[in-house]
């Protein structure tokens, strides 16, 4: 059914990086969501009024808010697809994050309202009337919401959409909350205790949690978060798979929203290679990675001397020293410059993100070991951590 809808309403469904295709997916997700949620709102409201169940009525209102979230989704796709302009040179794709945040706020508000209404219901309890028809309505609701979850999840993965993913999260929360309501309707008559208000509180808390998860995730994206290891691995694998690239470092990815990802990287290239050929290689990688991963990449060339025995021996020795200090450290941009009374050794030390050690302490320990290994060496060490660089020159007294 999902594939049928995609084939009918999405033109060129495989071109997921195309703006028009993304909008078609977004409009499909929104349209289906509005139709199903309005249907569920109508039948649940009737069932809730007939049974006098505040939990069912609140669940119906939640479905109405979900229909509103689907409307927000349409606006989100429309605004986020606007092209870059003078004021916003990186496009408007982060609008999707803003609207996803709004969806999270709406969900939290609905959940909070439900909790308050349920508390009132506990204090002013009324008899809840259970019928098989009501149970059937709730079972149909659970089935439709479960289908919506799989529907939204498939589309969100296809187009890498956070707002569709947020709506999928809300749908699975609705499955749980409606199941809780159904259980309360069945169990209450059996035990002689009206659980409606208590179950309403549980449903409200579940809804609030779903909204909070969406909200916190979107705030993290807006503030700026580290890319996933999987995504970083794909980028590195693509670049390192190109002949002529001997290594990469200082990969920085800037996420300006779906389809608007920019990155910079330092690529290590044989220093003896013709500079025009190396430049052509970098241009080719930049063009190919746009097609393959949708990333606007800028490559900085780092010349690497590969056949100097003295430099290679020094590099191997200092790599060993750095690893002795901490296995999580690595070095790059290694070079040596001879002076009249010393050898200047210049390199970058990269700290892994989880390391809490003071960079100055690390450099001091590395320098102490390097002096023991070769007193002629004089270091200029740049420490890289979380994309920030701090330069340390060896103290003359050392």
Short mmCIF file of C-alpha atoms in Angstrom, two decimals:
data_model
loop_
_atom_site.label_atom_id
_atom_site.label_comp_id
_atom_site.label_asym_id
_atom_site.label_seq_id
_atom_site.Cartn_x
_atom_site.Cartn_y
_atom_site.Cartn_z
CA UNK A 1 0.00 0.00 0.00
CA UNK A 2 2.80 2.43 0.91
CA UNK A 3 4.71 1.71 -2.29
CA UNK A 4 1.47 2.10 -4.28
CA UNK A 5 0.85 5.56 -2.81
CA UNK A 6 4.44 6.62 -3.50
CA UNK A 7 4.24 5.45 -7.12
CA UNK A 8 0.95 7.32 -7.64
CA UNK A 9 1.75 10.63 -5.97
CA UNK A 10 5.54 11.06 -6.15
CA UNK A 11 7.18 11.83 -9.47
CA UNK A 12 10.73 10.45 -9.81
CA UNK A 13 10.61 8.81 -6.34
CA UNK A 14 14.25 7.69 -6.44
CA UNK A 15 15.64 11.22 -6.91
CA UNK A 16 15.39 11.98 -3.20
CA UNK A 17 17.93 14.85 -3.33
CA UNK A 18 15.70 16.72 -5.79
CA UNK A 19 13.68 19.51 -4.12
CA UNK A 20 10.50 18.78 -6.11
CA UNK A 21 10.70 15.09 -5.20
CA UNK A 22 11.16 15.92 -1.50
CA UNK A 23 8.14 18.23 -1.65
CA UNK A 24 6.06 15.49 -3.30
CA UNK A 25 6.98 13.07 -0.53
CA UNK A 26 6.18 15.73 2.07
CA UNK A 27 2.80 16.55 0.52
CA UNK A 28 1.93 12.84 0.36
CA UNK A 29 2.86 12.31 4.02
CA UNK A 30 0.90 15.40 5.05
CA UNK A 31 -2.19 14.54 3.00
CA UNK A 32 -2.41 10.97 4.27
CA UNK A 33 -1.82 12.14 7.84
CA UNK A 34 -4.56 14.78 7.67
CA UNK A 35 -7.13 12.35 6.25
CA UNK A 36 -6.47 9.53 8.72
CA UNK A 37 -6.19 11.78 11.78
CA UNK A 38 -9.41 13.67 10.98
CA UNK A 39 -11.19 10.33 10.53
CA UNK A 40 -9.84 9.08 13.87
CA UNK A 41 -10.75 12.35 15.59
CA UNK A 42 -14.36 12.05 14.41
CA UNK A 43 -14.96 8.44 15.40
CA UNK A 44 -13.08 8.73 18.72
CA UNK A 45 -14.95 11.89 19.68
CA UNK A 46 -18.26 10.14 19.10
CA UNK A 47 -17.07 7.08 21.03
CA UNK A 48 -15.78 9.25 23.87
CA UNK A 49 -19.03 11.19 24.19
CA UNK A 50 -21.09 7.99 24.16
CA UNK A 51 -18.93 6.28 26.80
CA UNK A 52 -18.27 9.49 28.81
CA UNK A 53 -14.57 8.60 28.75
CA UNK A 54 -12.22 11.56 29.19
CA UNK A 55 -9.32 9.38 28.03
CA UNK A 56 -11.01 8.62 24.68
CA UNK A 57 -12.06 12.26 24.19
CA UNK A 58 -8.51 13.40 24.98
CA UNK A 59 -7.17 10.79 22.56
CA UNK A 60 -9.52 12.24 19.92
CA UNK A 61 -8.21 15.76 20.57
CA UNK A 62 -4.69 14.37 20.24
CA UNK A 63 -5.61 13.07 16.77
CA UNK A 64 -6.93 16.53 15.87
CA UNK A 65 -3.59 18.03 16.93
CA UNK A 66 -1.86 15.39 14.79
CA UNK A 67 -3.87 16.63 11.81
CA UNK A 68 -2.63 20.12 12.69
CA UNK A 69 0.93 18.78 12.78
CA UNK A 70 0.41 17.43 9.26
CA UNK A 71 -0.62 20.92 8.14
CA UNK A 72 2.56 22.27 9.75
CA UNK A 73 4.45 19.64 7.74
CA UNK A 74 3.10 21.04 4.45
CA UNK A 75 4.18 24.58 5.40
CA UNK A 76 7.57 23.25 6.53
CA UNK A 77 8.33 21.58 3.19
CA UNK A 78 7.15 24.66 1.30
CA UNK A 79 9.34 27.12 3.22
CA UNK A 80 12.41 24.91 3.63
CA UNK A 81 12.58 24.32 -0.13
CA UNK A 82 13.00 28.04 -0.88
CA UNK A 83 16.31 28.69 -2.67
CA UNK A 84 19.26 30.52 -1.13
CA UNK A 85 19.18 34.30 -1.22
CA UNK A 86 21.40 37.23 -0.20
CA UNK A 87 20.33 37.07 3.46
CA UNK A 88 20.43 33.26 3.64
CA UNK A 89 23.28 32.04 1.40
CA UNK A 90 22.99 28.45 2.69
CA UNK A 91 19.29 28.13 1.90
CA UNK A 92 16.25 27.76 4.15
CA UNK A 93 16.34 24.01 4.86
CA UNK A 94 16.70 24.55 8.61
CA UNK A 95 13.10 25.76 8.57
CA UNK A 96 12.26 22.05 8.76
CA UNK A 97 14.06 21.87 12.12
CA UNK A 98 12.12 24.92 13.36
CA UNK A 99 8.77 23.47 12.34
CA UNK A 100 9.70 20.10 13.85
CA UNK A 101 10.35 22.00 17.08
CA UNK A 102 6.88 23.52 16.79
CA UNK A 103 5.39 20.04 16.36
CA UNK A 104 7.16 18.96 19.55
CA UNK A 105 5.77 21.96 21.46
CA UNK A 106 2.22 21.24 20.24
CA UNK A 107 2.51 17.59 21.31
CA UNK A 108 3.77 18.59 24.79
CA UNK A 109 0.89 21.07 25.16
CA UNK A 110 -1.69 18.42 24.23
CA UNK A 111 -0.14 15.96 26.69
CA UNK A 112 -0.13 18.52 29.50
CA UNK A 113 -3.79 19.38 28.85
CA UNK A 114 -4.67 15.69 29.00
CA UNK A 115 -2.91 15.27 32.35
CA UNK A 116 -4.84 18.22 33.82
CA UNK A 117 -8.18 16.95 32.48
CA UNK A 118 -7.45 13.47 33.83
CA UNK A 119 -6.71 14.83 37.30
CA UNK A 120 -10.06 16.63 37.18
CA UNK A 121 -11.69 13.37 36.06
CA UNK A 122 -10.23 11.50 39.04
CA UNK A 123 -11.63 14.11 41.44
CA UNK A 124 -15.02 14.11 39.71
CA UNK A 125 -15.36 10.51 38.57
CA UNK A 126 -18.22 9.50 36.27
CA UNK A 127 -19.24 6.03 35.19
CA UNK A 128 -17.63 4.95 31.93
CA UNK A 129 -19.78 2.84 29.59
CA UNK A 130 -17.91 0.11 27.74
CA UNK A 131 -19.25 -1.45 24.53
CA UNK A 132 -17.77 -3.81 21.96
CA UNK A 133 -18.32 -1.07 19.36
CA UNK A 134 -16.07 1.27 21.35
CA UNK A 135 -13.43 -1.44 21.65
CA UNK A 136 -13.65 -2.01 17.89
CA UNK A 137 -13.17 1.71 17.20
CA UNK A 138 -10.08 1.80 19.38
CA UNK A 139 -8.64 -1.34 17.75
CA UNK A 140 -9.14 0.20 14.29
CA UNK A 141 -7.47 3.37 15.59
CA UNK A 142 -4.47 1.39 16.84
CA UNK A 143 -4.15 -0.42 13.50
CA UNK A 144 -4.35 2.82 11.48
CA UNK A 145 -1.83 4.60 13.71
CA UNK A 146 0.54 1.65 13.50
CA UNK A 147 0.27 1.77 9.69
CA UNK A 148 0.89 5.54 9.80
CA UNK A 149 4.03 4.92 11.85
CA UNK A 150 5.46 2.57 9.21
CA UNK A 151 4.32 4.94 6.45
CA UNK A 152 6.01 7.98 8.01
CA UNK A 153 9.13 5.99 8.92
CA UNK A 154 9.59 4.79 5.34
CA UNK A 155 9.22 8.30 3.92
CA UNK A 156 11.47 9.89 6.56
CA UNK A 157 14.24 7.41 5.75
CA UNK A 158 13.84 7.92 2.02
CA UNK A 159 14.16 11.72 2.13
CA UNK A 160 16.02 12.09 5.47
CA UNK A 161 13.28 14.31 6.90
CA UNK A 162 13.23 15.20 10.58
CA UNK A 163 9.68 16.55 10.60
CA UNK A 164 8.33 13.31 9.08
CA UNK A 165 10.44 11.34 11.57
CA UNK A 166 8.96 13.45 14.39
CA UNK A 167 5.46 12.66 13.16
CA UNK A 168 6.35 8.95 13.05
CA UNK A 169 7.47 9.16 16.69
CA UNK A 170 4.16 10.81 17.57
CA UNK A 171 2.25 8.03 15.77
CA UNK A 172 3.89 5.21 17.70
CA UNK A 173 3.25 7.14 20.94
CA UNK A 174 -0.42 7.30 19.91
CA UNK A 175 -0.44 3.52 19.41
CA UNK A 176 0.77 3.05 22.98
CA UNK A 177 -1.59 5.67 24.44
CA UNK A 178 -4.69 4.30 22.67
CA UNK A 179 -3.74 0.78 23.79
CA UNK A 180 -3.60 2.04 27.38
CA UNK A 181 -7.07 3.59 26.99
CA UNK A 182 -8.45 0.32 25.61
CA UNK A 183 -6.95 -1.66 28.48
CA UNK A 184 -8.52 0.70 31.02
CA UNK A 185 -11.97 0.31 29.41
CA UNK A 186 -11.71 -3.48 29.54
CA UNK A 187 -10.19 -3.78 33.02
CA UNK A 188 -12.23 -1.13 34.89
CA UNK A 189 -15.55 -3.10 34.91
CA UNK A 190 -13.73 -6.28 35.91
CA UNK A 191 -12.08 -4.82 39.01
CA UNK A 192 -14.82 -2.34 39.90
CA UNK A 193 -12.49 0.67 39.84
CA UNK A 194 -12.75 3.52 37.35
CA UNK A 195 -9.27 3.67 35.83
CA UNK A 196 -10.19 6.22 33.15
CA UNK A 197 -8.59 9.25 34.81
CA UNK A 198 -5.48 7.35 35.89
CA UNK A 199 -4.99 5.94 32.40
CA UNK A 200 -5.53 9.43 31.02
CA UNK A 201 -2.58 10.64 33.10
CA UNK A 202 -0.41 7.79 31.79
CA UNK A 203 -1.43 8.62 28.20
CA UNK A 204 -0.67 12.31 28.82
CA UNK A 205 2.78 11.54 30.19
CA UNK A 206 3.54 9.31 27.17
CA UNK A 207 2.45 12.11 24.83
CA UNK A 208 4.60 14.66 26.70
CA UNK A 209 7.63 12.34 26.49
CA UNK A 210 7.15 11.92 22.73
CA UNK A 211 6.98 15.69 22.32
CA UNK A 212 10.01 16.25 24.53
CA UNK A 213 12.10 13.71 22.57
CA UNK A 214 11.26 15.55 19.35
CA UNK A 215 11.93 18.96 20.90
CA UNK A 216 15.30 18.05 22.42
CA UNK A 217 16.45 16.37 19.19
CA UNK A 218 15.58 19.45 17.11
CA UNK A 219 17.18 21.88 19.57
CA UNK A 220 20.37 19.81 19.39
CA UNK A 221 20.35 20.04 15.58
CA UNK A 222 19.72 23.80 15.63
CA UNK A 223 22.54 24.39 18.11
CA UNK A 224 24.83 22.20 16.02
CA UNK A 225 25.74 18.59 16.78
CA UNK A 226 28.46 16.16 15.79
CA UNK A 227 27.71 14.02 12.74
CA UNK A 228 27.05 10.34 13.35
CA UNK A 229 29.91 7.84 13.08
CA UNK A 230 28.02 6.11 10.26
CA UNK A 231 27.72 9.33 8.23
CA UNK A 232 31.35 10.27 8.91
CA UNK A 233 32.39 6.79 7.81
CA UNK A 234 30.57 7.14 4.49
CA UNK A 235 32.29 10.46 3.75
CA UNK A 236 35.74 9.14 4.68
CA UNK A 237 35.24 5.91 2.74
CA UNK A 238 34.24 7.84 -0.38
CA UNK A 239 37.24 10.20 -0.29
CA UNK A 240 39.82 7.56 0.68
CA UNK A 241 38.49 5.34 -2.11
CA UNK A 242 39.78 7.82 -4.69
CA UNK A 243 43.20 6.99 -6.14
CA UNK A 244 45.81 9.58 -5.20
CA UNK A 245 44.43 10.32 -1.71
CA UNK A 246 46.79 8.98 0.98
CA UNK A 247 44.83 10.11 4.01
CA UNK A 248 42.39 12.70 5.32
CA UNK A 249 41.92 14.68 8.51
CA UNK A 250 40.13 17.73 9.92
CA UNK A 251 36.78 16.71 8.42
CA UNK A 252 34.20 19.33 9.43
CA UNK A 253 30.56 18.98 8.39
CA UNK A 254 28.06 21.86 8.58
CA UNK A 255 24.40 20.81 8.49
CA UNK A 256 22.10 23.58 7.23
CA UNK A 257 19.15 21.23 6.89
CA UNK A 258 18.21 18.27 4.67
CA UNK A 259 19.87 18.57 1.27
CA UNK A 260 22.05 21.47 2.45
CA UNK A 261 25.16 19.85 3.91
CA UNK A 262 28.54 21.56 3.53
CA UNK A 263 31.90 20.08 4.49
CA UNK A 264 35.62 20.82 4.49
CA UNK A 265 38.45 18.30 4.72
CA UNK A 266 42.24 18.18 4.50
CA UNK A 267 43.36 15.56 1.98
CA UNK A 268 46.92 14.20 2.00
CA UNK A 269 48.45 14.07 -1.49
CA UNK A 270 51.92 13.08 -2.71
CA UNK A 271 54.03 16.26 -2.65
CA UNK A 272 55.85 15.16 -5.82
CA UNK A 273 52.63 14.90 -7.82
CA UNK A 274 51.99 17.64 -10.38
CA UNK A 275 49.96 20.36 -8.63
CA UNK A 276 47.55 20.71 -11.56
CA UNK A 277 46.80 16.98 -11.46
CA UNK A 278 46.27 17.12 -7.70
CA UNK A 279 43.96 20.10 -8.10
CA UNK A 280 42.01 18.26 -10.80
CA UNK A 281 41.70 15.23 -8.50
CA UNK A 282 40.25 17.39 -5.71
CA UNK A 283 37.79 19.02 -8.12
CA UNK A 284 36.63 15.61 -9.33
CA UNK A 285 36.07 14.35 -5.78
CA UNK A 286 34.12 17.51 -4.90
CA UNK A 287 31.84 17.03 -7.92
CA UNK A 288 31.32 13.28 -7.45
CA UNK A 289 30.50 13.48 -3.74
CA UNK A 290 27.66 15.91 -4.51
CA UNK A 291 26.05 13.27 -6.72
CA UNK A 292 26.79 10.38 -4.37
CA UNK A 293 26.13 11.85 -0.90
CA UNK A 294 24.65 15.29 -1.59
CA UNK A 295 27.51 17.10 0.18
CA UNK A 296 29.02 20.42 -0.93
CA UNK A 297 32.66 19.58 -0.18
CA UNK A 298 35.74 21.83 -0.17
CA UNK A 299 39.10 20.03 -0.10
CA UNK A 300 42.31 21.54 1.24
CA UNK A 301 45.38 19.82 -0.21
CA UNK A 302 48.09 18.77 2.26
CA UNK A 303 51.33 17.78 0.47
CA UNK A 304 52.83 14.61 1.91
CA UNK A 305 56.48 13.59 1.48
CA UNK A 306 56.34 9.83 1.03
CA UNK A 307 59.89 8.82 0.06
CA UNK A 308 62.21 10.61 2.52
CA UNK A 309 63.70 7.95 4.85
CA UNK A 310 64.69 10.52 7.50
CA UNK A 311 61.21 12.05 7.70
CA UNK A 312 59.52 8.64 7.64
CA UNK A 313 61.73 7.38 10.47
CA UNK A 314 61.06 10.49 12.56
CA UNK A 315 57.32 10.25 11.88
CA UNK A 316 57.24 6.61 12.97
CA UNK A 317 59.19 7.43 16.14
CA UNK A 318 56.98 10.39 17.12
CA UNK A 319 53.77 8.48 16.32
CA UNK A 320 54.95 5.85 18.78
CA UNK A 321 55.67 8.50 21.43
CA UNK A 322 52.23 10.07 20.99
CA UNK A 323 50.52 6.67 21.29
CA UNK A 324 52.50 6.00 24.48
CA UNK A 325 51.03 9.18 25.97
CA UNK A 326 47.47 8.15 25.03
CA UNK A 327 46.26 5.51 22.57
CA UNK A 328 43.38 7.78 21.54
CA UNK A 329 45.74 10.44 20.15
CA UNK A 330 46.75 10.61 16.49
CA UNK A 331 48.98 12.95 14.47
CA UNK A 332 48.91 14.45 10.99
CA UNK A 333 50.43 17.30 8.94
CA UNK A 334 53.90 16.11 9.96
CA UNK A 335 56.90 17.97 8.56
CA UNK A 336 60.50 18.80 9.51
CA UNK A 337 62.57 21.93 8.87
CA UNK A 338 66.33 21.91 9.50
CA UNK A 339 67.86 24.90 11.32
CA UNK A 340 71.49 25.68 12.18
CA UNK A 341 71.28 24.32 15.73
CA UNK A 342 68.05 22.32 15.80
CA UNK A 343 65.42 20.46 13.80
CA UNK A 344 61.98 22.05 13.88
CA UNK A 345 59.35 19.32 14.06
CA UNK A 346 55.84 20.53 13.18
CA UNK A 347 52.70 18.42 13.47
CA UNK A 348 49.07 18.34 14.64
CA UNK A 349 47.85 16.15 17.48
CA UNK A 350 44.18 15.18 17.25
CA UNK A 351 42.35 14.46 20.50
CA UNK A 352 39.31 12.19 20.40
CA UNK A 353 36.07 13.95 21.49
CA UNK A 354 35.69 11.97 24.73
CA UNK A 355 39.11 13.01 26.08
CA UNK A 356 38.97 15.45 29.03
CA UNK A 357 42.72 15.95 29.56
CA UNK A 358 44.06 19.49 29.32
CA UNK A 359 45.75 19.88 25.88
CA UNK A 360 48.68 21.70 27.51
CA UNK A 361 49.37 18.69 29.75
CA UNK A 362 49.34 16.37 26.73
CA UNK A 363 51.77 18.57 24.79
CA UNK A 364 54.09 18.85 27.79
CA UNK A 365 54.21 15.06 28.16
CA UNK A 366 54.84 14.58 24.43
CA UNK A 367 57.64 17.18 24.47
CA UNK A 368 59.32 15.57 27.49
CA UNK A 369 59.45 12.23 25.68
CA UNK A 370 60.59 13.75 22.37
CA UNK A 371 63.52 15.54 24.09
CA UNK A 372 64.65 12.22 25.56
CA UNK A 373 64.41 10.58 22.13
CA UNK A 374 66.26 13.39 20.31
CA UNK A 375 67.43 16.58 22.11
CA UNK A 376 67.87 18.32 18.74
CA UNK A 377 64.12 18.28 18.03
CA UNK A 378 62.17 21.51 18.66
CA UNK A 379 58.41 21.11 18.33
CA UNK A 380 55.53 23.22 17.11
CA UNK A 381 52.40 21.25 18.02
CA UNK A 382 48.84 22.17 17.10
CA UNK A 383 46.20 20.37 19.17
CA UNK A 384 42.89 19.67 17.40
CA UNK A 385 39.83 19.03 19.55
CA UNK A 386 36.17 19.49 18.58
CA UNK A 387 37.33 21.39 15.45
CA UNK A 388 39.19 23.98 17.55
CA UNK A 389 42.95 24.42 17.19
CA UNK A 390 45.44 25.45 19.87
CA UNK A 391 49.12 25.94 18.97
CA UNK A 392 51.94 25.12 21.41
CA UNK A 393 55.59 26.02 20.76
CA UNK A 394 58.22 24.17 22.78
CA UNK A 395 59.56 26.21 25.70
CA UNK A 396 63.18 27.22 25.10
CA UNK A 397 64.04 26.08 28.64
CA UNK A 398 62.97 22.51 27.95
#
